[in-house]
mmCIF file of C-alpha atoms in Angstrom:
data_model
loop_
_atom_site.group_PDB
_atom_site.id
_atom_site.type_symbol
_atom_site.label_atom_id
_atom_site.label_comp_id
_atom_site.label_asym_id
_atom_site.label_seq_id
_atom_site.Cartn_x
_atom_site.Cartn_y
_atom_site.Cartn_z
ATOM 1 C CA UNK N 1 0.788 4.377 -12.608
ATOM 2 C CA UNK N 2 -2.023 2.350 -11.173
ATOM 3 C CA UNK N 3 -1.076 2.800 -7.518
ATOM 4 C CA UNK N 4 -1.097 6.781 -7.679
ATOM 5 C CA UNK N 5 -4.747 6.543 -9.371
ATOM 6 C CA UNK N 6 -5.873 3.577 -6.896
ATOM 7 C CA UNK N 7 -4.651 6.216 -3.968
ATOM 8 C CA UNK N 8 -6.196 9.098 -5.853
ATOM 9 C CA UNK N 9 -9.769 7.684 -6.165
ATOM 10 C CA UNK N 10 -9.606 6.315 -3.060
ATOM 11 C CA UNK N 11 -8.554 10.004 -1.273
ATOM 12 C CA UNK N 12 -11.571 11.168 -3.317
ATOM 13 C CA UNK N 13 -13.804 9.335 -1.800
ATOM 14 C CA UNK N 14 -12.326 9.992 1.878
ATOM 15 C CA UNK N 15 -12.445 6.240 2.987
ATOM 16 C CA UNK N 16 -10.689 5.049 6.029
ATOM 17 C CA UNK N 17 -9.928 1.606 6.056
ATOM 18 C CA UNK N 18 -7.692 0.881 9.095
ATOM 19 C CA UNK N 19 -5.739 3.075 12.165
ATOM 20 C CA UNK N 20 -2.189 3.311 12.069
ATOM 21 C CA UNK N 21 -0.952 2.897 15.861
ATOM 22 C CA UNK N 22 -0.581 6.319 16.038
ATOM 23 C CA UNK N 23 -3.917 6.704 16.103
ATOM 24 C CA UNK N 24 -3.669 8.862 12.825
ATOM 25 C CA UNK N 25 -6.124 7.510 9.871
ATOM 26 C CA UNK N 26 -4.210 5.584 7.205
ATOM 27 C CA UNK N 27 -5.313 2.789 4.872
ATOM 28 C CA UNK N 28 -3.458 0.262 2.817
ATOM 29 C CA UNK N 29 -3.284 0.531 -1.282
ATOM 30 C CA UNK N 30 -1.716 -2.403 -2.962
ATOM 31 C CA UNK N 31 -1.413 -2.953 -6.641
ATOM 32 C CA UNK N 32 1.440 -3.918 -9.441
ATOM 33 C CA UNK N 33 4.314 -5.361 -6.634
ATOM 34 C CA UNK N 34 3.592 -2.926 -4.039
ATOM 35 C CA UNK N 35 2.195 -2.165 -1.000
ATOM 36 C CA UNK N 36 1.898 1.233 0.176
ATOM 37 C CA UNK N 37 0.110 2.489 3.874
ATOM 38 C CA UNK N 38 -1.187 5.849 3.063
ATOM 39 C CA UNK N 39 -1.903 8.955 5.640
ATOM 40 C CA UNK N 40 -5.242 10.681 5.197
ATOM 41 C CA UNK N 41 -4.798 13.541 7.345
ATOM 42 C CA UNK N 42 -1.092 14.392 5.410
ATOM 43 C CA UNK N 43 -2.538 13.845 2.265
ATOM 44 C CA UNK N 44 -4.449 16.299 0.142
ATOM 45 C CA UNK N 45 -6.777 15.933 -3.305
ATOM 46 C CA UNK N 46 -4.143 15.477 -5.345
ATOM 47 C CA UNK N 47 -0.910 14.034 -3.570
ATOM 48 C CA UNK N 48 -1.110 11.300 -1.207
ATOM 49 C CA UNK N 49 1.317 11.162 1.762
ATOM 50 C CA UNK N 50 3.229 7.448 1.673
ATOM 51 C CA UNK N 51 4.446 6.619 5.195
ATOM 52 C CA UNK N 52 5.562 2.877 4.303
ATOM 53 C CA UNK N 53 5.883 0.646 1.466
ATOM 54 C CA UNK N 54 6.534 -2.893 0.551
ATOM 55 C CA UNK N 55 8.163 -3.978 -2.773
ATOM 56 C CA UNK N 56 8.100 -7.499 -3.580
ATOM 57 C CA UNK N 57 10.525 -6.972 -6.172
ATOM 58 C CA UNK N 58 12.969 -5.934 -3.096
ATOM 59 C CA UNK N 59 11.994 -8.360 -0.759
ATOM 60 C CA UNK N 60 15.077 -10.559 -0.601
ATOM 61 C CA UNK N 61 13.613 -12.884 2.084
ATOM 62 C CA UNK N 62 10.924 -14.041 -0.480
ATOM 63 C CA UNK N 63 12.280 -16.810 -3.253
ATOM 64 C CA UNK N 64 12.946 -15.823 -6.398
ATOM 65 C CA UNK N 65 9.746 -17.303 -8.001
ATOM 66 C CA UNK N 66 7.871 -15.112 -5.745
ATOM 67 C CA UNK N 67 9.704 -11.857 -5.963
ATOM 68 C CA UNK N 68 9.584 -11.957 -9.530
ATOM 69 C CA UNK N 69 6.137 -14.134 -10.585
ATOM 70 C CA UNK N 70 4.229 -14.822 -8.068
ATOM 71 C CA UNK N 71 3.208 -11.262 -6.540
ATOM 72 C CA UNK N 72 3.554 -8.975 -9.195
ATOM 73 C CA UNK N 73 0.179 -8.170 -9.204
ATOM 74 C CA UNK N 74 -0.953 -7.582 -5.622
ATOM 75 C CA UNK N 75 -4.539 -7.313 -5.507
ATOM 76 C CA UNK N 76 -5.803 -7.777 -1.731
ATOM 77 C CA UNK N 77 -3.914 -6.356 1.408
ATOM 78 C CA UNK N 78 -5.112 -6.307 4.513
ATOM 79 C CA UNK N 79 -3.948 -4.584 7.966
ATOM 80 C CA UNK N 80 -3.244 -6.915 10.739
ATOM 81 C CA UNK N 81 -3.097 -5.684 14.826
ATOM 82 C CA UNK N 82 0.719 -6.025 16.069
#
């Protein structure tokens, strides 16, 4: 699946691209429908620890068109304060 392998390489390459509030470092993969906010210091090489995701496919509050068309391929996601 292209998320694992997006969250692979970038584990690999030990990048940090935001703080979770908890002051732990995390950073956001997005790809296919999803969104998923990663934990570097849970994670290892091979497996990377999830802590939230987003599913446009399951987000009822979106419309139909968007659910199903419109964000199936999620390429940019960015972390926002509060």
């Amino acid at each position: 699946m292209i998320l694992r392998a997006i969250a692979l390489f970038l584990l690999s390459l030990c990048t940090c691209i935001g703080q979770a509030q908890t002051t732990k470092r995390s950073f956001l993969v997005c790809g296919d429908h999803q969104v998923l906010l990663v934990d570097y210091e849970q994670s290892n090489d091979t497996i990377p620890n999830v802590v939230w995701t987003w599913d446009a496919h399951k987000a009822n509050d979106l419309p139909e068109e968007y659910r199903l068309k419109r964000f199936n391929s999620v390429d940019d996601c960015k972390a926002i304060r509060n």
